mmCIF file of C-alpha atoms in Angstrom:
data_model
loop_
_atom_site.group_PDB
_atom_site.id
_atom_site.type_symbol
_atom_site.label_atom_id
_atom_site.label_comp_id
_atom_site.label_asym_id
_atom_site.label_seq_id
_atom_site.Cartn_x
_atom_site.Cartn_y
_atom_site.Cartn_z
ATOM 1 C CA UNK K 1 0.529 -0.071 0.252
ATOM 2 C CA UNK K 2 1.167 3.306 -0.719
ATOM 3 C CA UNK K 3 1.533 5.797 1.604
ATOM 4 C CA UNK K 4 0.699 9.322 1.490
ATOM 5 C CA UNK K 5 3.289 12.638 2.726
ATOM 6 C CA UNK K 6 1.411 15.651 4.060
ATOM 7 C CA UNK K 7 1.768 17.791 0.967
ATOM 8 C CA UNK K 8 -0.183 14.304 -1.099
ATOM 9 C CA UNK K 9 -3.279 14.685 1.597
ATOM 10 C CA UNK K 10 -3.681 17.672 1.439
ATOM 11 C CA UNK K 11 -4.687 18.125 -2.292
ATOM 12 C CA UNK K 12 -5.954 14.261 -1.878
ATOM 13 C CA UNK K 13 -8.645 16.584 0.739
ATOM 14 C CA UNK K 14 -9.239 19.645 -1.523
ATOM 15 C CA UNK K 15 -10.063 17.177 -5.147
ATOM 16 C CA UNK K 16 -12.639 15.321 -2.803
ATOM 17 C CA UNK K 17 -15.440 15.265 -0.633
ATOM 18 C CA UNK K 18 -15.042 13.874 2.565
ATOM 19 C CA UNK K 19 -16.267 10.533 1.656
ATOM 20 C CA UNK K 20 -13.984 10.652 -1.194
ATOM 21 C CA UNK K 21 -16.633 11.578 -3.569
ATOM 22 C CA UNK K 22 -15.079 13.723 -6.588
ATOM 23 C CA UNK K 23 -16.350 17.323 -5.979
ATOM 24 C CA UNK K 24 -17.559 19.346 -8.142
ATOM 25 C CA UNK K 25 -16.973 22.725 -9.351
ATOM 26 C CA UNK K 26 -20.913 23.881 -9.137
ATOM 27 C CA UNK K 27 -23.245 21.750 -6.632
ATOM 28 C CA UNK K 28 -24.751 20.650 -10.322
ATOM 29 C CA UNK K 29 -22.750 21.002 -13.367
ATOM 30 C CA UNK K 30 -24.719 18.210 -15.461
ATOM 31 C CA UNK K 31 -28.484 17.454 -14.046
ATOM 32 C CA UNK K 32 -30.630 14.877 -15.372
ATOM 33 C CA UNK K 33 -34.251 15.263 -14.033
ATOM 34 C CA UNK K 34 -36.257 12.461 -13.708
ATOM 35 C CA UNK K 35 -39.787 13.900 -13.910
ATOM 36 C CA UNK K 36 -41.969 11.111 -15.816
ATOM 37 C CA UNK K 37 -43.028 7.503 -14.423
ATOM 38 C CA UNK K 38 -45.515 6.264 -17.229
ATOM 39 C CA UNK K 39 -43.249 4.326 -19.726
ATOM 40 C CA UNK K 40 -45.479 2.639 -22.302
ATOM 41 C CA UNK K 41 -44.897 -1.214 -22.075
ATOM 42 C CA UNK K 42 -43.435 -1.498 -18.792
ATOM 43 C CA UNK K 43 -45.754 -2.562 -15.456
ATOM 44 C CA UNK K 44 -45.495 -1.187 -12.007
ATOM 45 C CA UNK K 45 -43.797 -4.445 -11.502
ATOM 46 C CA UNK K 46 -40.863 -2.799 -13.361
ATOM 47 C CA UNK K 47 -41.230 1.151 -13.219
ATOM 48 C CA UNK K 48 -38.447 1.321 -10.055
ATOM 49 C CA UNK K 49 -36.073 -0.800 -12.966
ATOM 50 C CA UNK K 50 -36.334 1.954 -15.563
ATOM 51 C CA UNK K 51 -36.592 4.393 -13.349
ATOM 52 C CA UNK K 52 -32.738 2.976 -11.292
ATOM 53 C CA UNK K 53 -31.290 2.328 -15.517
ATOM 54 C CA UNK K 54 -31.909 6.136 -16.375
ATOM 55 C CA UNK K 55 -30.019 6.811 -12.901
ATOM 56 C CA UNK K 56 -27.674 4.087 -13.918
ATOM 57 C CA UNK K 57 -26.856 4.955 -17.667
ATOM 58 C CA UNK K 58 -26.188 9.175 -16.320
ATOM 59 C CA UNK K 59 -24.393 8.231 -13.718
ATOM 60 C CA UNK K 60 -21.938 6.491 -15.654
ATOM 61 C CA UNK K 61 -21.758 8.597 -19.603
ATOM 62 C CA UNK K 62 -21.036 12.102 -17.692
ATOM 63 C CA UNK K 63 -23.765 13.257 -15.731
ATOM 64 C CA UNK K 64 -23.169 14.391 -11.864
ATOM 65 C CA UNK K 65 -26.054 14.466 -10.371
ATOM 66 C CA UNK K 66 -29.512 12.942 -11.190
ATOM 67 C CA UNK K 67 -32.604 14.681 -9.665
ATOM 68 C CA UNK K 68 -36.803 13.928 -9.053
ATOM 69 C CA UNK K 69 -39.872 15.605 -8.501
ATOM 70 C CA UNK K 70 -41.821 16.495 -5.617
ATOM 71 C CA UNK K 71 -45.037 16.048 -6.555
ATOM 72 C CA UNK K 72 -47.880 14.267 -6.122
ATOM 73 C CA UNK K 73 -49.769 13.865 -9.117
ATOM 74 C CA UNK K 74 -48.310 13.740 -12.310
ATOM 75 C CA UNK K 75 -48.014 17.829 -13.742
ATOM 76 C CA UNK K 76 -49.830 19.610 -16.983
ATOM 77 C CA UNK K 77 -47.766 19.386 -19.880
ATOM 78 C CA UNK K 78 -45.704 15.752 -19.238
ATOM 79 C CA UNK K 79 -49.199 13.945 -19.185
ATOM 80 C CA UNK K 80 -52.549 13.490 -17.361
ATOM 81 C CA UNK K 81 -52.884 13.946 -13.206
ATOM 82 C CA UNK K 82 -53.230 10.536 -12.362
ATOM 83 C CA UNK K 83 -50.590 9.729 -14.575
ATOM 84 C CA UNK K 84 -47.926 8.096 -12.466
ATOM 85 C CA UNK K 85 -45.974 9.691 -9.485
ATOM 86 C CA UNK K 86 -43.576 7.937 -7.567
ATOM 87 C CA UNK K 87 -42.888 9.518 -3.358
ATOM 88 C CA UNK K 88 -39.676 11.434 -4.197
ATOM 89 C CA UNK K 89 -37.069 10.670 -0.903
ATOM 90 C CA UNK K 90 -38.339 7.314 -1.255
ATOM 91 C CA UNK K 91 -36.874 7.144 -4.814
ATOM 92 C CA UNK K 92 -34.254 8.523 -3.590
ATOM 93 C CA UNK K 93 -32.905 6.302 -1.473
ATOM 94 C CA UNK K 94 -33.407 3.502 -3.735
ATOM 95 C CA UNK K 95 -31.399 5.463 -5.910
ATOM 96 C CA UNK K 96 -28.307 5.586 -3.288
ATOM 97 C CA UNK K 97 -28.429 1.843 -3.336
ATOM 98 C CA UNK K 98 -28.711 1.507 -7.293
ATOM 99 C CA UNK K 99 -26.368 4.234 -8.125
ATOM 100 C CA UNK K 100 -22.472 4.817 -6.607
ATOM 101 C CA UNK K 101 -21.443 8.546 -7.121
ATOM 102 C CA UNK K 102 -23.660 10.193 -9.061
ATOM 103 C CA UNK K 103 -25.694 13.447 -6.757
ATOM 104 C CA UNK K 104 -29.311 12.960 -5.247
ATOM 105 C CA UNK K 105 -32.161 15.477 -5.523
ATOM 106 C CA UNK K 106 -35.489 16.878 -5.853
ATOM 107 C CA UNK K 107 -36.198 18.959 -8.226
ATOM 108 C CA UNK K 108 -37.800 21.035 -5.875
ATOM 109 C CA UNK K 109 -38.804 19.801 -2.436
ATOM 110 C CA UNK K 110 -42.098 21.518 -1.827
ATOM 111 C CA UNK K 111 -41.640 23.107 1.724
ATOM 112 C CA UNK K 112 -45.863 22.501 2.107
ATOM 113 C CA UNK K 113 -45.359 19.121 1.980
ATOM 114 C CA UNK K 114 -43.293 18.577 4.669
ATOM 115 C CA UNK K 115 -42.291 19.531 8.208
ATOM 116 C CA UNK K 116 -39.134 21.680 7.884
ATOM 117 C CA UNK K 117 -36.868 19.725 10.753
ATOM 118 C CA UNK K 118 -38.114 16.040 9.129
ATOM 119 C CA UNK K 119 -37.104 17.322 5.919
ATOM 120 C CA UNK K 120 -34.080 18.452 7.429
ATOM 121 C CA UNK K 121 -33.414 14.994 8.936
ATOM 122 C CA UNK K 122 -34.086 13.280 5.399
ATOM 123 C CA UNK K 123 -31.918 15.153 3.366
ATOM 124 C CA UNK K 124 -29.446 13.894 5.544
ATOM 125 C CA UNK K 125 -30.563 10.861 6.262
ATOM 126 C CA UNK K 126 -30.215 10.555 2.483
ATOM 127 C CA UNK K 127 -27.140 11.982 2.581
ATOM 128 C CA UNK K 128 -26.074 9.162 5.086
ATOM 129 C CA UNK K 129 -27.048 5.965 3.160
ATOM 130 C CA UNK K 130 -25.177 7.809 -0.335
ATOM 131 C CA UNK K 131 -22.403 8.326 1.689
ATOM 132 C CA UNK K 132 -22.606 12.028 0.575
ATOM 133 C CA UNK K 133 -24.251 12.755 -2.387
ATOM 134 C CA UNK K 134 -27.146 14.322 -1.315
ATOM 135 C CA UNK K 135 -28.282 17.843 -2.289
ATOM 136 C CA UNK K 136 -31.395 19.698 -0.599
ATOM 137 C CA UNK K 137 -33.391 21.045 -3.379
ATOM 138 C CA UNK K 138 -36.806 23.217 -2.226
ATOM 139 C CA UNK K 139 -39.380 25.964 -3.371
ATOM 140 C CA UNK K 140 -42.159 27.050 -1.556
ATOM 141 C CA UNK K 141 -44.107 24.936 -3.402
ATOM 142 C CA UNK K 142 -47.402 26.101 -6.265
ATOM 143 C CA UNK K 143 -49.414 23.148 -7.388
ATOM 144 C CA UNK K 144 -52.152 23.320 -5.995
ATOM 145 C CA UNK K 145 -54.282 20.222 -7.139
ATOM 146 C CA UNK K 146 -52.128 18.026 -4.871
ATOM 147 C CA UNK K 147 -52.988 20.896 -1.634
ATOM 148 C CA UNK K 148 -56.691 20.329 -1.945
ATOM 149 C CA UNK K 149 -56.327 16.377 -2.620
ATOM 150 C CA UNK K 150 -54.295 15.501 -0.026
ATOM 151 C CA UNK K 151 -55.128 17.906 2.816
ATOM 152 C CA UNK K 152 -52.411 20.384 2.565
ATOM 153 C CA UNK K 153 -52.770 23.767 3.213
ATOM 154 C CA UNK K 154 -52.521 25.854 0.101
ATOM 155 C CA UNK K 155 -52.235 29.535 0.928
ATOM 156 C CA UNK K 156 -50.938 32.739 -0.727
ATOM 157 C CA UNK K 157 -48.600 32.829 -2.257
ATOM 158 C CA UNK K 158 -47.224 35.176 0.181
ATOM 159 C CA UNK K 159 -47.827 32.245 2.630
ATOM 160 C CA UNK K 160 -45.727 30.004 1.003
ATOM 161 C CA UNK K 161 -42.612 32.393 0.648
ATOM 162 C CA UNK K 162 -43.173 33.843 4.460
ATOM 163 C CA UNK K 163 -43.633 29.517 5.107
ATOM 164 C CA UNK K 164 -40.132 28.510 3.348
ATOM 165 C CA UNK K 165 -38.361 31.905 4.674
ATOM 166 C CA UNK K 166 -39.409 30.466 8.106
ATOM 167 C CA UNK K 167 -38.643 26.977 6.495
ATOM 168 C CA UNK K 168 -34.867 27.444 5.853
ATOM 169 C CA UNK K 169 -34.054 29.203 8.944
ATOM 170 C CA UNK K 170 -35.098 25.731 10.608
ATOM 171 C CA UNK K 171 -32.921 23.713 8.076
ATOM 172 C CA UNK K 172 -30.196 24.956 7.358
ATOM 173 C CA UNK K 173 -28.904 24.802 10.662
ATOM 174 C CA UNK K 174 -29.743 21.510 11.069
ATOM 175 C CA UNK K 175 -28.030 20.372 7.452
ATOM 176 C CA UNK K 176 -25.082 22.159 9.180
ATOM 177 C CA UNK K 177 -24.880 20.275 12.522
ATOM 178 C CA UNK K 178 -26.210 23.237 14.816
ATOM 179 C CA UNK K 179 -30.226 22.579 16.877
ATOM 180 C CA UNK K 180 -32.034 24.819 15.558
ATOM 181 C CA UNK K 181 -34.519 27.441 17.045
ATOM 182 C CA UNK K 182 -37.202 28.711 16.089
ATOM 183 C CA UNK K 183 -40.660 30.253 17.690
ATOM 184 C CA UNK K 184 -42.691 31.462 14.201
ATOM 185 C CA UNK K 185 -46.063 32.536 12.774
ATOM 186 C CA UNK K 186 -45.734 29.050 10.932
ATOM 187 C CA UNK K 187 -43.465 27.286 12.343
ATOM 188 C CA UNK K 188 -41.641 25.902 15.747
ATOM 189 C CA UNK K 189 -38.147 23.903 16.667
ATOM 190 C CA UNK K 190 -36.609 23.815 19.700
ATOM 191 C CA UNK K 191 -33.365 22.800 19.649
ATOM 192 C CA UNK K 192 -33.647 20.718 17.548
ATOM 193 C CA UNK K 193 -30.831 17.906 16.616
ATOM 194 C CA UNK K 194 -30.103 16.318 13.065
ATOM 195 C CA UNK K 195 -27.692 13.133 14.167
ATOM 196 C CA UNK K 196 -25.659 11.253 12.096
ATOM 197 C CA UNK K 197 -24.135 13.814 9.657
ATOM 198 C CA UNK K 198 -21.664 12.516 6.849
ATOM 199 C CA UNK K 199 -20.441 15.618 5.864
ATOM 200 C CA UNK K 200 -20.285 18.464 7.638
ATOM 201 C CA UNK K 201 -23.121 20.363 5.322
ATOM 202 C CA UNK K 202 -25.489 19.876 3.311
ATOM 203 C CA UNK K 203 -25.741 21.100 -0.500
ATOM 204 C CA UNK K 204 -29.246 24.295 -0.330
ATOM 205 C CA UNK K 205 -30.411 24.927 -4.092
ATOM 206 C CA UNK K 206 -33.537 26.958 -4.161
ATOM 207 C CA UNK K 207 -35.836 26.232 -7.009
ATOM 208 C CA UNK K 208 -37.208 28.939 -9.082
ATOM 209 C CA UNK K 209 -37.946 32.038 -11.101
ATOM 210 C CA UNK K 210 -38.947 34.975 -8.265
ATOM 211 C CA UNK K 211 -36.710 38.154 -8.604
ATOM 212 C CA UNK K 212 -38.054 39.746 -5.029
ATOM 213 C CA UNK K 213 -38.886 36.555 -3.303
ATOM 214 C CA UNK K 214 -37.369 33.289 -4.419
ATOM 215 C CA UNK K 215 -33.898 34.769 -6.177
ATOM 216 C CA UNK K 216 -33.345 36.707 -2.055
ATOM 217 C CA UNK K 217 -34.416 33.896 0.192
ATOM 218 C CA UNK K 218 -30.994 32.387 -2.629
ATOM 219 C CA UNK K 219 -28.723 35.073 -1.792
ATOM 220 C CA UNK K 220 -29.302 34.284 1.798
ATOM 221 C CA UNK K 221 -29.242 30.362 2.082
ATOM 222 C CA UNK K 222 -28.520 28.574 -0.774
ATOM 223 C CA UNK K 223 -24.886 26.900 -2.640
ATOM 224 C CA UNK K 224 -27.024 26.956 -6.020
ATOM 225 C CA UNK K 225 -29.843 28.771 -8.039
ATOM 226 C CA UNK K 226 -31.561 26.593 -9.803
ATOM 227 C CA UNK K 227 -33.229 28.801 -12.448
ATOM 228 C CA UNK K 228 -36.806 28.095 -14.299
ATOM 229 C CA UNK K 229 -38.674 30.510 -17.031
ATOM 230 C CA UNK K 230 -37.902 31.019 -20.184
ATOM 231 C CA UNK K 231 -35.306 30.662 -21.275
ATOM 232 C CA UNK K 232 -36.247 34.385 -23.341
ATOM 233 C CA UNK K 233 -35.981 35.496 -19.818
ATOM 234 C CA UNK K 234 -32.921 33.932 -18.656
ATOM 235 C CA UNK K 235 -29.684 36.165 -18.950
ATOM 236 C CA UNK K 236 -31.944 38.833 -17.311
ATOM 237 C CA UNK K 237 -32.680 36.307 -14.234
ATOM 238 C CA UNK K 238 -29.160 36.113 -13.859
ATOM 239 C CA UNK K 239 -28.254 39.583 -14.317
ATOM 240 C CA UNK K 240 -31.290 40.518 -11.442
ATOM 241 C CA UNK K 241 -29.858 36.974 -9.268
ATOM 242 C CA UNK K 242 -25.885 38.754 -8.888
ATOM 243 C CA UNK K 243 -28.150 41.788 -7.850
ATOM 244 C CA UNK K 244 -29.808 39.961 -4.793
ATOM 245 C CA UNK K 245 -26.542 38.404 -3.906
ATOM 246 C CA UNK K 246 -24.720 41.881 -3.839
ATOM 247 C CA UNK K 247 -27.414 43.994 -1.891
ATOM 248 C CA UNK K 248 -26.589 41.846 1.651
ATOM 249 C CA UNK K 249 -22.740 41.884 0.051
ATOM 250 C CA UNK K 250 -22.119 37.788 -0.994
ATOM 251 C CA UNK K 251 -20.015 37.781 -3.747
ATOM 252 C CA UNK K 252 -22.359 35.867 -6.789
ATOM 253 C CA UNK K 253 -19.646 33.959 -7.772
ATOM 254 C CA UNK K 254 -20.244 31.841 -4.230
ATOM 255 C CA UNK K 255 -24.030 31.521 -5.357
ATOM 256 C CA UNK K 256 -23.835 28.539 -7.755
ATOM 257 C CA UNK K 257 -26.390 28.839 -10.974
ATOM 258 C CA UNK K 258 -28.665 25.758 -13.243
ATOM 259 C CA UNK K 259 -31.040 26.267 -15.613
ATOM 260 C CA UNK K 260 -33.615 23.511 -16.502
ATOM 261 C CA UNK K 261 -33.974 22.041 -20.211
ATOM 262 C CA UNK K 262 -37.179 20.166 -21.143
ATOM 263 C CA UNK K 263 -35.048 18.196 -24.903
ATOM 264 C CA UNK K 264 -37.049 16.415 -27.520
ATOM 265 C CA UNK K 265 -33.985 15.243 -28.606
ATOM 266 C CA UNK K 266 -34.276 12.844 -31.207
ATOM 267 C CA UNK K 267 -31.603 10.152 -32.906
ATOM 268 C CA UNK K 268 -32.381 12.897 -36.745
ATOM 269 C CA UNK K 269 -34.508 16.065 -36.804
ATOM 270 C CA UNK K 270 -37.645 13.648 -37.757
ATOM 271 C CA UNK K 271 -38.026 11.804 -34.740
ATOM 272 C CA UNK K 272 -37.248 15.681 -32.748
ATOM 273 C CA UNK K 273 -39.568 17.460 -34.676
ATOM 274 C CA UNK K 274 -42.525 14.556 -34.003
ATOM 275 C CA UNK K 275 -41.404 15.202 -30.137
ATOM 276 C CA UNK K 276 -41.320 18.929 -29.871
ATOM 277 C CA UNK K 277 -44.868 18.209 -30.797
ATOM 278 C CA UNK K 278 -45.499 17.078 -28.295
ATOM 279 C CA UNK K 279 -44.997 20.018 -26.079
ATOM 280 C CA UNK K 280 -48.386 22.244 -24.762
ATOM 281 C CA UNK K 281 -47.649 25.760 -26.487
ATOM 282 C CA UNK K 282 -46.812 27.230 -22.886
ATOM 283 C CA UNK K 283 -43.772 25.421 -22.612
ATOM 284 C CA UNK K 284 -42.726 25.881 -25.880
ATOM 285 C CA UNK K 285 -40.073 28.758 -24.865
ATOM 286 C CA UNK K 286 -38.571 25.987 -22.881
ATOM 287 C CA UNK K 287 -37.736 23.114 -24.901
ATOM 288 C CA UNK K 288 -34.931 22.301 -26.999
ATOM 289 C CA UNK K 289 -35.795 20.180 -29.768
ATOM 290 C CA UNK K 290 -33.161 18.780 -32.514
ATOM 291 C CA UNK K 291 -30.138 15.524 -32.296
ATOM 292 C CA UNK K 292 -28.157 15.940 -29.098
ATOM 293 C CA UNK K 293 -25.726 17.673 -30.785
ATOM 294 C CA UNK K 294 -28.222 20.201 -32.251
ATOM 295 C CA UNK K 295 -29.194 20.955 -28.595
ATOM 296 C CA UNK K 296 -26.467 21.064 -26.901
ATOM 297 C CA UNK K 297 -25.472 24.150 -29.812
ATOM 298 C CA UNK K 298 -28.213 25.303 -28.722
ATOM 299 C CA UNK K 299 -28.068 25.481 -24.748
ATOM 300 C CA UNK K 300 -23.836 26.604 -25.489
ATOM 301 C CA UNK K 301 -25.886 29.613 -27.630
ATOM 302 C CA UNK K 302 -28.567 30.435 -25.077
ATOM 303 C CA UNK K 303 -28.260 29.177 -21.236
ATOM 304 C CA UNK K 304 -24.453 29.053 -20.954
ATOM 305 C CA UNK K 305 -24.139 32.111 -22.705
ATOM 306 C CA UNK K 306 -27.002 33.798 -20.814
ATOM 307 C CA UNK K 307 -24.179 33.376 -18.064
ATOM 308 C CA UNK K 308 -24.726 30.104 -16.032
ATOM 309 C CA UNK K 309 -22.940 27.775 -14.809
ATOM 310 C CA UNK K 310 -24.802 24.391 -14.942
ATOM 311 C CA UNK K 311 -27.716 22.559 -16.772
ATOM 312 C CA UNK K 312 -30.214 19.829 -15.786
ATOM 313 C CA UNK K 313 -31.672 18.555 -18.666
ATOM 314 C CA UNK K 314 -35.599 15.905 -18.682
ATOM 315 C CA UNK K 315 -36.173 13.940 -21.430
ATOM 316 C CA UNK K 316 -39.637 13.849 -20.748
ATOM 317 C CA UNK K 317 -40.398 11.555 -23.857
ATOM 318 C CA UNK K 318 -37.899 8.567 -24.560
ATOM 319 C CA UNK K 319 -35.621 9.316 -21.530
ATOM 320 C CA UNK K 320 -36.258 5.177 -20.153
ATOM 321 C CA UNK K 321 -35.512 4.226 -24.244
ATOM 322 C CA UNK K 322 -31.976 2.104 -23.205
ATOM 323 C CA UNK K 323 -29.399 4.616 -24.936
ATOM 324 C CA UNK K 324 -30.836 7.961 -25.168
ATOM 325 C CA UNK K 325 -29.630 9.268 -21.935
ATOM 326 C CA UNK K 326 -26.174 7.952 -23.134
ATOM 327 C CA UNK K 327 -25.882 10.493 -25.971
ATOM 328 C CA UNK K 328 -27.273 13.295 -24.618
ATOM 329 C CA UNK K 329 -24.834 13.273 -22.031
ATOM 330 C CA UNK K 330 -21.810 12.578 -24.733
ATOM 331 C CA UNK K 331 -23.186 15.894 -26.510
ATOM 332 C CA UNK K 332 -23.308 18.072 -23.131
ATOM 333 C CA UNK K 333 -20.205 16.676 -21.260
ATOM 334 C CA UNK K 334 -18.166 19.242 -22.988
ATOM 335 C CA UNK K 335 -19.835 22.309 -22.842
ATOM 336 C CA UNK K 336 -19.946 22.028 -18.951
ATOM 337 C CA UNK K 337 -15.864 21.081 -17.824
#
């Protein structure tokens, strides 16, 4: 066995995370989101196997993170509400055993669905189970149908952001191993502890596009901001996010960014065009249509060119088909080295 001298140990510490996993320049450079669990010809008994196969294919082909939605019903634009939807953290826990190096996250957790102290415990447990691969993605929550059906209080837009701010005041210290206390309007915590923990800090990612509320919370609490907006608005959103950091004296370079891409990626232009026809009109300004190489060119110009540091892509129509994730990863990985 080769022994390491002190300088080599220091180099290794700087290159790896606390569990020996590679560090990333950004929290997410290249993410693969799985938002669809309805696969033609695949029954429920093989559903998770199909999800796990996508995660493993992403892991083997340049993606650093796999993400699932935190929803209870399928979303408009992807499929009808009654389509299959797996619970997020159970799925991520299972994916932790099905993979070995890829990071695991929601895009993003709906704050309204869970007590914040329990959410901190859940994400930290995922980090332990996965040996240091968890990211907490979180947002205010927005899908009213789910709240009504499952009995969660929806409240007003302003109330949901009040709740998110209080939740972050509890969650962020707990993710660092600090007892959390808060006597808030919405939540209470009394020296809430969070053990065991593997890492000094689990990264926090906010998701959304709100310039007044979401971006201000990201500047205060987050390690990463995933922006979800029409592509034509992206450069302005990046500029505003930087302003929000500067307003509180934070270096904008310390807040990593990524953008969620809806990928309609075909083996050829004909297949890509057919996939593109399935996109609802109100989602077309967020979709990228073409072969893997054509989509990579579009992302290079319109996403990375707008000042974004990372990409998360979903392939809602054909990502479950073996080889599709691999071809997209091969095209996109050179963009984010």
